Amino acid sequence: MSMNSVSKYSFGKVTWKCPSNIALIKYWGKRGHQLPLNPSLSITLKNAYTVTELAWEKGEGLDFYFDGALNEAFKEKIKKYLDSLPYSFLKEYKFKISSKNTFPHSAGIASSASSMGALGLCLASLIKNEMDEDFYKLASNLARLGSGSACRSVYGNMASWSDEFAIPIKNIHENFKGMKNSILIVDRGVKEVSSRAGHALMENHPYRERRIQRANENYKNLNEAIASGDFETFGAIVEQEALELHALMMTSSPSFILMKPKTLSLIENIKTFRQESGLNLYFTLDAGPNIHLLYPDSQKDKISSFIKEQEVEVLEDEMGCGPELISFEGETYGN
Ligand code: 2P0
């Protein structure tokens, strides 16, 4: 991928819709510049997404609107990000970015994944003029430089990430088509320890090397389960990864705990329900206390009564088909 591409557009605007994603194999810890310690794999969501419009013209400066209002805090973050990108010609543009999410900021859904995914796609539209396979690699790379987990959001269904950009998972058994993701909201509060700080604590973590091995094993076995349609093996690996992520947090120095008592009681209920019903109901956790339930579309009716009994707020989501280009307008030089 050329780092010297120059957009042929002197002014224009582009709008992308990009969903969030939930990791099944967890990215936890970095190497080099925004590269992951271990491979990760995620499901792209459908209902939780960001819509971002990027408008540009010759000049300099940046305005950032979030939910229709100028947002200085986001602007500073995005300015740093744009300045860090290996495309010096971006400095010749004045940008206006307008972004909105379908989900509340503190709902326990990773907003950096969909928002940096959407911005990465917008920038890729400015930099590269053809939406081929390389376009998505470029968008994924740009998203990664903003937030690691975002690089997986530029593809539908499932994606994996181990280097500069994520790639789509090609071989997905039909048992996983339309897989549900119901998010049980345990706590909407702001996390006590950010993911950025959590990643940094992997640097000198006592289980660092074993974690890298384990994630690689889990990654390989999960890919096989996804290809063969083995929902039981899929669920066992996914739950193990979720708990290992939180075990890594608990064994960091300093240690931290993001689960709440309610998280643990819900996990107990899920396990009991699974044993008693024989249904394929599994959970994963993000870097927070909320529970992401995963289950086949074909079992949703029986599982919905279990969910209701938990008496918690629920956000309904499912595996989705990925980002969408909403509009593009560009004027070429000399026009
Ligand atoms: C993931 N998480 O794979 C893991 C699992 C949370 C738990 O990636 O510093 O916001 O922006 O690259 O992507 C959260 O970290 O971190 C995360 P940055 P990010 O989704």
Tab-separated table of C-alpha atoms and ligand atoms in Angstrom:
chain	number	residue	atom	x	y	z
A	1	MET	CA	0.000	0.000	0.000
A	2	SER	CA	1.524	3.299	-1.039
A	3	MET	CA	2.004	5.805	1.705
A	4	ASN	CA	2.396	8.575	-0.874
A	5	SER	CA	-0.973	8.431	-2.603
A	6	VAL	CA	-2.378	11.865	-3.271
A	7	SER	CA	-6.089	12.336	-3.488
A	8	LYS	CA	-7.338	13.737	-6.765
A	9	TYR	CA	-10.165	15.509	-4.945
A	10	SER	CA	-9.698	19.183	-4.099
A	11	PHE	CA	-12.899	19.346	-2.101
A	12	GLY	CA	-15.770	17.100	-1.269
A	13	LYS	CA	-17.449	15.081	1.418
A	14	VAL	CA	-18.061	11.480	2.231
A	15	THR	CA	-20.316	9.742	4.746
A	16	TRP	CA	-19.774	6.235	6.100
A	17	LYS	CA	-21.781	4.180	8.522
A	18	CYS	CA	-19.599	1.771	10.505
A	19	PRO	CA	-20.721	-0.734	13.150
A	20	SER	CA	-19.024	-1.595	16.417
A	21	ASN	CA	-17.629	-5.063	17.066
A	22	ILE	CA	-17.249	-7.418	20.003
A	23	ALA	CA	-14.031	-9.413	20.305
A	24	LEU	CA	-14.216	-13.182	20.838
A	25	ILE	CA	-10.430	-13.598	20.951
A	26	LYS	CA	-9.291	-10.560	22.881
A	27	TYR	CA	-6.717	-7.966	21.886
A	28	TRP	CA	-4.979	-7.130	25.158
A	29	GLY	CA	-1.514	-5.615	25.036
A	30	LYS	CA	0.432	-3.840	22.300
A	31	ARG	CA	3.733	-4.153	20.470
A	32	GLY	CA	5.393	-1.535	18.271
A	33	HIS	CA	3.120	1.248	17.070
A	34	GLN	CA	-0.503	0.246	17.677
A	35	LEU	CA	0.147	-3.401	16.810
A	36	PRO	CA	-1.393	-6.174	18.926
A	37	LEU	CA	0.547	-8.622	21.117
A	38	ASN	CA	-1.678	-11.438	19.878
A	39	PRO	CA	-4.205	-12.127	17.117
A	40	SER	CA	-7.808	-11.217	17.859
A	41	LEU	CA	-11.114	-12.148	16.236
A	42	SER	CA	-14.454	-10.369	16.457
A	43	ILE	CA	-18.075	-10.294	15.396
A	44	THR	CA	-19.217	-7.146	13.637
A	45	LEU	CA	-22.435	-5.826	15.167
A	46	LYS	CA	-25.453	-4.454	13.335
A	47	ASN	CA	-27.468	-2.041	15.490
A	48	ALA	CA	-24.603	-0.290	17.297
A	49	TYR	CA	-22.936	1.933	14.734
A	50	THR	CA	-21.458	5.369	14.067
A	51	VAL	CA	-22.278	7.603	11.102
A	52	THR	CA	-19.463	9.983	10.211
A	53	GLU	CA	-19.326	12.671	7.554
A	54	LEU	CA	-15.918	13.981	6.547
A	55	ALA	CA	-15.902	17.200	4.493
A	56	TRP	CA	-12.675	18.656	3.132
A	57	GLU	CA	-11.423	21.611	1.153
A	58	LYS	CA	-8.026	23.160	0.492
A	59	GLY	CA	-6.801	25.030	3.565
A	60	GLU	CA	-6.048	24.061	7.110
A	61	GLY	CA	-7.870	23.404	10.379
A	62	LEU	CA	-10.397	21.004	11.847
A	63	ASP	CA	-13.921	21.302	13.200
A	64	PHE	CA	-15.355	18.286	15.008
A	65	TYR	CA	-19.069	17.940	15.671
A	66	PHE	CA	-20.423	15.136	17.850
A	67	ASP	CA	-24.213	14.715	17.903
A	68	GLY	CA	-24.567	18.056	16.134
A	69	ALA	CA	-22.498	20.123	18.598
A	70	LEU	CA	-18.882	21.271	18.343
A	71	ASN	CA	-16.784	19.034	20.591
A	72	GLU	CA	-13.366	20.417	21.555
A	73	ALA	CA	-12.208	17.339	23.495
A	74	PHE	CA	-12.825	15.007	20.542
A	75	LYS	CA	-11.339	17.597	18.191
A	76	GLU	CA	-8.005	17.577	20.049
A	77	LYS	CA	-7.868	13.776	19.971
A	78	ILE	CA	-8.670	13.628	16.268
A	79	LYS	CA	-6.237	16.427	15.434
A	80	LYS	CA	-3.405	14.460	17.065
A	81	TYR	CA	-4.499	11.373	15.185
A	82	LEU	CA	-4.624	13.150	11.795
A	83	ASP	CA	-1.204	14.722	12.400
A	84	SER	CA	0.236	11.283	13.178
A	85	LEU	CA	-0.885	9.691	9.907
A	86	PRO	CA	1.762	8.909	7.277
A	87	TYR	CA	-0.025	11.038	4.636
A	88	SER	CA	1.540	14.479	4.697
A	89	PHE	CA	-0.834	15.817	2.006
A	90	LEU	CA	-3.657	15.681	4.574
A	91	LYS	CA	-2.091	18.789	6.104
A	92	GLU	CA	-3.154	20.711	2.968
A	93	TYR	CA	-6.829	20.275	3.819
A	94	LYS	CA	-9.326	21.887	6.123
A	95	PHE	CA	-11.618	19.225	7.585
A	96	LYS	CA	-15.055	19.237	9.068
A	97	ILE	CA	-16.023	15.996	10.767
A	98	SER	CA	-19.555	15.288	12.028
A	99	SER	CA	-20.184	12.081	13.912
A	100	LYS	CA	-23.061	10.417	15.725
A	101	ASN	CA	-23.650	7.049	17.361
A	102	THR	CA	-26.800	4.963	17.571
A	103	PHE	CA	-25.925	3.932	21.118
A	104	PRO	CA	-25.267	5.964	24.257
A	105	HIS	CA	-21.652	6.867	24.985
A	106	SER	CA	-21.574	4.897	28.226
A	107	ALA	CA	-23.670	1.882	27.271
A	108	GLY	CA	-20.731	-0.470	27.522
A	109	ILE	CA	-20.312	-0.744	23.766
A	110	ALA	CA	-16.897	0.142	22.414
A	111	SER	CA	-17.580	3.480	20.719
A	112	SER	CA	-13.948	3.847	19.629
A	113	ALA	CA	-14.347	0.799	17.358
A	114	SER	CA	-17.242	2.200	15.331
A	115	SER	CA	-16.130	5.830	15.421
A	116	MET	CA	-12.522	5.204	14.388
A	117	GLY	CA	-13.772	2.612	11.897
A	118	ALA	CA	-16.068	5.204	10.303
A	119	LEU	CA	-13.336	7.843	10.234
A	120	GLY	CA	-10.833	5.355	8.773
A	121	LEU	CA	-13.307	4.561	5.983
A	122	CYS	CA	-13.921	8.282	5.288
A	123	LEU	CA	-10.190	8.987	5.102
A	124	ALA	CA	-9.679	5.962	2.866
A	125	SER	CA	-12.322	7.408	0.501
A	126	LEU	CA	-10.344	10.641	0.354
A	127	ILE	CA	-6.993	8.896	-0.164
A	128	LYS	CA	-7.924	6.070	-2.511
A	129	ASN	CA	-10.437	6.309	-5.280
A	130	GLU	CA	-11.414	2.708	-5.822
A	131	MET	CA	-13.312	0.512	-3.358
A	132	ASP	CA	-11.396	-2.696	-3.988
A	133	GLU	CA	-9.805	-5.106	-1.491
A	134	ASP	CA	-6.928	-2.680	-0.907
A	135	PHE	CA	-9.407	0.061	-0.015
A	136	TYR	CA	-10.576	-1.938	2.998
A	137	LYS	CA	-7.000	-2.770	3.996
A	138	LEU	CA	-6.210	0.944	3.902
A	139	ALA	CA	-9.365	1.825	5.879
A	140	SER	CA	-8.571	-0.894	8.424
A	141	ASN	CA	-4.989	0.346	8.775
A	142	LEU	CA	-6.186	3.943	9.272
A	143	ALA	CA	-8.757	2.792	11.825
A	144	ARG	CA	-6.106	0.771	13.714
A	145	LEU	CA	-3.887	3.825	14.069
A	146	GLY	CA	-6.808	5.515	15.865
A	147	SER	CA	-7.920	2.541	17.966
A	148	GLY	CA	-6.788	-1.068	17.676
A	149	SER	CA	-10.170	-2.762	17.935
A	150	ALA	CA	-11.574	-0.408	15.245
A	151	CYS	CA	-9.561	-2.072	12.476
A	152	ARG	CA	-11.838	-5.135	12.700
A	153	SER	CA	-15.016	-3.073	12.220
A	154	VAL	CA	-14.487	-2.335	8.510
A	155	TYR	CA	-15.625	-5.868	7.545
A	156	GLY	CA	-18.980	-7.559	7.980
A	157	ASN	CA	-19.709	-10.780	9.917
A	158	MET	CA	-16.368	-11.663	11.504
A	159	ALA	CA	-12.849	-10.289	11.202
A	160	SER	CA	-9.426	-11.112	12.552
A	161	TRP	CA	-6.442	-8.892	13.215
A	162	SER	CA	-2.798	-9.614	13.835
A	163	ASP	CA	-0.788	-6.999	11.888
A	164	GLU	CA	-1.185	-3.633	10.099
A	165	PHE	CA	-4.775	-4.299	9.075
A	166	ALA	CA	-7.577	-6.735	9.835
A	167	ILE	CA	-8.959	-9.268	7.351
A	168	PRO	CA	-12.434	-10.753	6.998
A	169	ILE	CA	-13.062	-14.338	8.157
A	170	LYS	CA	-14.005	-16.125	4.941
A	171	ASN	CA	-15.029	-19.532	6.184
A	172	ILE	CA	-18.064	-19.096	8.455
A	173	HIS	CA	-20.387	-22.081	8.869
A	174	GLU	CA	-24.079	-21.370	8.361
A	175	ASN	CA	-24.771	-22.270	12.032
A	176	PHE	CA	-23.347	-18.834	12.873
A	177	LYS	CA	-25.326	-16.825	10.319
A	178	GLY	CA	-27.505	-14.214	12.046
A	179	MET	CA	-25.919	-14.974	15.441
A	180	LYS	CA	-27.477	-12.905	18.203
A	181	ASN	CA	-25.643	-10.600	20.599
A	182	SER	CA	-27.845	-9.422	23.478
A	183	ILE	CA	-25.994	-7.046	25.746
A	184	LEU	CA	-27.001	-7.173	29.421
A	185	ILE	CA	-26.204	-3.774	30.906
A	186	VAL	CA	-24.827	-4.293	34.402
A	187	ASP	CA	-23.319	-0.835	34.830
A	188	ARG	CA	-23.279	2.262	32.619
A	189	GLY	CA	-20.612	4.057	34.618
A	190	VAL	CA	-17.250	5.187	33.256
A	191	LYS	CA	-14.585	2.497	33.703
A	192	GLU	CA	-12.067	3.012	36.495
A	193	VAL	CA	-9.187	1.868	34.283
A	194	SER	CA	-9.107	2.703	30.576
A	195	SER	CA	-8.259	0.104	27.940
A	196	ARG	CA	-5.211	2.163	27.046
A	197	ALA	CA	-3.904	1.728	30.619
A	198	GLY	CA	-4.897	-1.951	30.593
A	199	HIS	CA	-2.950	-2.591	27.376
A	200	ALA	CA	0.104	-0.892	28.910
A	201	LEU	CA	-0.029	-3.193	31.944
A	202	MET	CA	0.638	-6.175	29.659
A	203	GLU	CA	4.158	-4.846	29.094
A	204	ASN	CA	5.572	-6.350	32.303
A	205	HIS	CA	2.762	-8.772	33.014
A	206	PRO	CA	3.845	-12.023	34.734
A	207	TYR	CA	1.663	-14.074	32.336
A	208	ARG	CA	2.534	-12.141	29.185
A	209	GLU	CA	4.294	-14.946	27.275
A	210	ARG	CA	1.760	-17.595	28.298
A	211	ARG	CA	-1.060	-15.238	27.278
A	212	ILE	CA	0.422	-14.799	23.798
A	213	GLN	CA	0.672	-18.602	23.384
A	214	ARG	CA	-2.813	-19.163	24.739
A	215	ALA	CA	-4.412	-16.501	22.518
A	216	ASN	CA	-2.736	-18.053	19.473
A	217	GLU	CA	-4.054	-21.529	20.411
A	218	ASN	CA	-7.541	-20.163	21.067
A	219	TYR	CA	-7.443	-18.223	17.801
A	220	LYS	CA	-6.584	-21.327	15.787
A	221	ASN	CA	-9.196	-23.502	17.525
A	222	LEU	CA	-11.895	-20.851	17.255
A	223	ASN	CA	-11.296	-20.478	13.514
A	224	GLU	CA	-11.767	-24.241	13.162
A	225	ALA	CA	-14.989	-24.208	15.202
A	226	ILE	CA	-16.327	-21.304	13.107
A	227	ALA	CA	-15.569	-23.165	9.884
A	228	SER	CA	-17.059	-26.489	11.050
A	229	GLY	CA	-20.148	-25.019	12.759
A	230	ASP	CA	-19.218	-26.431	16.179
A	231	PHE	CA	-21.174	-24.089	18.460
A	232	GLU	CA	-20.167	-25.929	21.699
A	233	THR	CA	-16.428	-25.566	21.046
A	234	PHE	CA	-17.032	-21.987	19.870
A	235	GLY	CA	-18.816	-21.158	23.137
A	236	ALA	CA	-16.219	-22.851	25.344
A	237	ILE	CA	-13.360	-20.892	23.755
A	238	VAL	CA	-15.253	-17.591	23.771
A	239	GLU	CA	-16.110	-17.844	27.490
A	240	GLN	CA	-12.590	-18.914	28.358
A	241	GLU	CA	-11.170	-15.870	26.482
A	242	ALA	CA	-13.544	-13.489	28.259
A	243	LEU	CA	-12.548	-14.769	31.693
A	244	GLU	CA	-8.856	-14.843	30.756
A	245	LEU	CA	-9.049	-11.169	29.735
A	246	HIS	CA	-10.426	-10.303	33.167
A	247	ALA	CA	-7.949	-12.644	34.886
A	248	LEU	CA	-5.150	-10.687	33.184
A	249	MET	CA	-6.588	-7.483	34.635
A	250	MET	CA	-6.792	-9.018	38.096
A	251	THR	CA	-3.174	-10.192	37.948
A	252	SER	CA	-1.662	-6.942	36.575
A	253	SER	CA	0.443	-4.670	38.799
A	254	PRO	CA	-1.441	-2.701	39.883
A	255	SER	CA	-4.393	-5.030	39.542
A	256	PHE	CA	-7.885	-3.952	38.680
A	257	ILE	CA	-11.332	-5.529	38.511
A	258	LEU	CA	-13.924	-4.361	35.987
A	259	MET	CA	-16.524	-7.049	36.691
A	260	LYS	CA	-19.257	-6.301	39.232
A	261	PRO	CA	-21.002	-8.777	41.564
A	262	LYS	CA	-23.946	-8.726	39.135
A	263	THR	CA	-21.613	-9.791	36.292
A	264	LEU	CA	-20.726	-12.931	38.250
A	265	SER	CA	-24.296	-13.766	39.225
A	266	LEU	CA	-25.393	-13.423	35.586
A	267	ILE	CA	-22.566	-15.748	34.504
A	268	GLU	CA	-23.789	-18.323	37.058
A	269	ASN	CA	-27.345	-17.994	35.702
A	270	ILE	CA	-26.144	-18.434	32.108
A	271	LYS	CA	-24.247	-21.611	33.006
A	272	THR	CA	-27.183	-23.075	34.935
A	273	PHE	CA	-29.623	-22.223	32.148
A	274	ARG	CA	-27.317	-23.805	29.575
A	275	GLN	CA	-27.001	-27.026	31.566
A	276	GLU	CA	-30.726	-27.288	32.169
A	277	SER	CA	-31.925	-26.281	28.699
A	278	GLY	CA	-29.176	-27.764	26.525
A	279	LEU	CA	-29.288	-24.555	24.457
A	280	ASN	CA	-26.256	-22.804	22.956
A	281	LEU	CA	-26.226	-19.717	25.147
A	282	TYR	CA	-22.735	-18.344	25.805
A	283	PHE	CA	-21.282	-15.099	27.091
A	284	THR	CA	-18.355	-12.845	26.421
A	285	LEU	CA	-17.159	-9.700	28.183
A	286	ASP	CA	-15.554	-6.565	26.841
A	287	ALA	CA	-13.254	-4.471	29.022
A	288	GLY	CA	-16.167	-3.713	31.356
A	289	PRO	CA	-18.854	-5.330	33.528
A	290	ASN	CA	-21.558	-5.866	30.882
A	291	ILE	CA	-22.411	-9.292	29.539
A	292	HIS	CA	-22.574	-9.946	25.798
A	293	LEU	CA	-24.737	-13.013	25.213
A	294	LEU	CA	-24.102	-15.008	22.055
A	295	TYR	CA	-26.570	-17.558	20.706
A	296	PRO	CA	-27.892	-18.938	17.424
A	297	ASP	CA	-30.746	-17.157	15.700
A	298	SER	CA	-32.667	-20.468	15.665
A	299	GLN	CA	-32.835	-20.524	19.507
A	300	LYS	CA	-33.805	-16.898	20.082
A	301	ASP	CA	-37.400	-17.538	21.166
A	302	LYS	CA	-36.495	-19.897	24.027
A	303	ILE	CA	-33.550	-17.739	25.110
A	304	SER	CA	-35.532	-14.486	25.179
A	305	SER	CA	-37.560	-15.658	28.196
A	306	PHE	CA	-34.321	-16.390	30.095
A	307	ILE	CA	-33.100	-12.874	29.253
A	308	LYS	CA	-36.331	-11.275	30.495
A	309	GLU	CA	-36.043	-13.126	33.816
A	310	GLN	CA	-32.688	-11.440	34.499
A	311	GLU	CA	-34.424	-8.068	34.980
A	312	VAL	CA	-31.592	-5.988	33.557
A	313	GLU	CA	-31.515	-3.471	30.741
A	314	VAL	CA	-30.820	-5.192	27.421
A	315	LEU	CA	-29.480	-3.890	24.109
A	316	GLU	CA	-30.374	-6.239	21.298
A	317	ASP	CA	-27.815	-6.715	18.573
A	318	GLU	CA	-26.603	-9.380	16.172
A	319	MET	CA	-23.909	-10.160	13.650
A	320	GLY	CA	-24.193	-7.619	10.834
A	321	CYS	CA	-22.977	-7.208	7.285
A	322	GLY	CA	-20.483	-4.401	7.917
A	323	PRO	CA	-20.004	-0.776	6.955
A	324	GLU	CA	-21.962	1.096	4.339
A	325	LEU	CA	-20.998	4.039	2.136
A	326	ILE	CA	-23.875	6.497	2.526
A	327	SER	CA	-22.724	9.199	0.095
A	328	PHE	CA	-19.714	10.620	-1.687
A	329	GLU	CA	-19.220	13.928	-3.464
A	330	GLY	CA	-15.834	14.992	-4.736
A	331	GLU	CA	-14.554	17.677	-7.099
A	332	THR	CA	-11.377	16.915	-8.976
A	333	TYR	CA	-8.572	19.411	-9.433
A	334	GLY	CA	-9.155	21.789	-12.323
A	335	ASN	CA	-12.948	21.361	-12.367
B	1	2P0	C1	-10.744	-6.080	21.941
B	1	2P0	N1	-10.543	-4.509	23.839
B	1	2P0	O1	-10.168	-6.971	21.301
B	1	2P0	C2	-10.251	-5.820	23.352
B	1	2P0	C3	-10.884	-6.743	24.320
B	1	2P0	C4	-11.231	-4.511	25.064
B	1	2P0	C5	-11.249	-5.904	25.498
B	1	2P0	O2	-9.497	-3.561	22.173
B	1	2P0	O3	-5.687	1.704	22.725
B	1	2P0	O4	-10.022	0.719	22.553
B	1	2P0	O5	-7.581	2.255	21.181
B	1	2P0	O6	-5.964	0.419	20.605
B	1	2P0	O7	-9.096	-0.982	20.923
B	1	2P0	C6	-10.141	-2.098	23.824
B	1	2P0	O8	-9.011	-1.380	23.439
B	1	2P0	O9	-7.548	0.157	22.516
B	1	2P0	C7	-10.038	-3.420	23.230
B	1	2P0	P1	-6.650	1.188	21.713
B	1	2P0	P2	-9.006	-0.324	22.253
B	1	2P0	O10	-11.739	-5.465	21.487
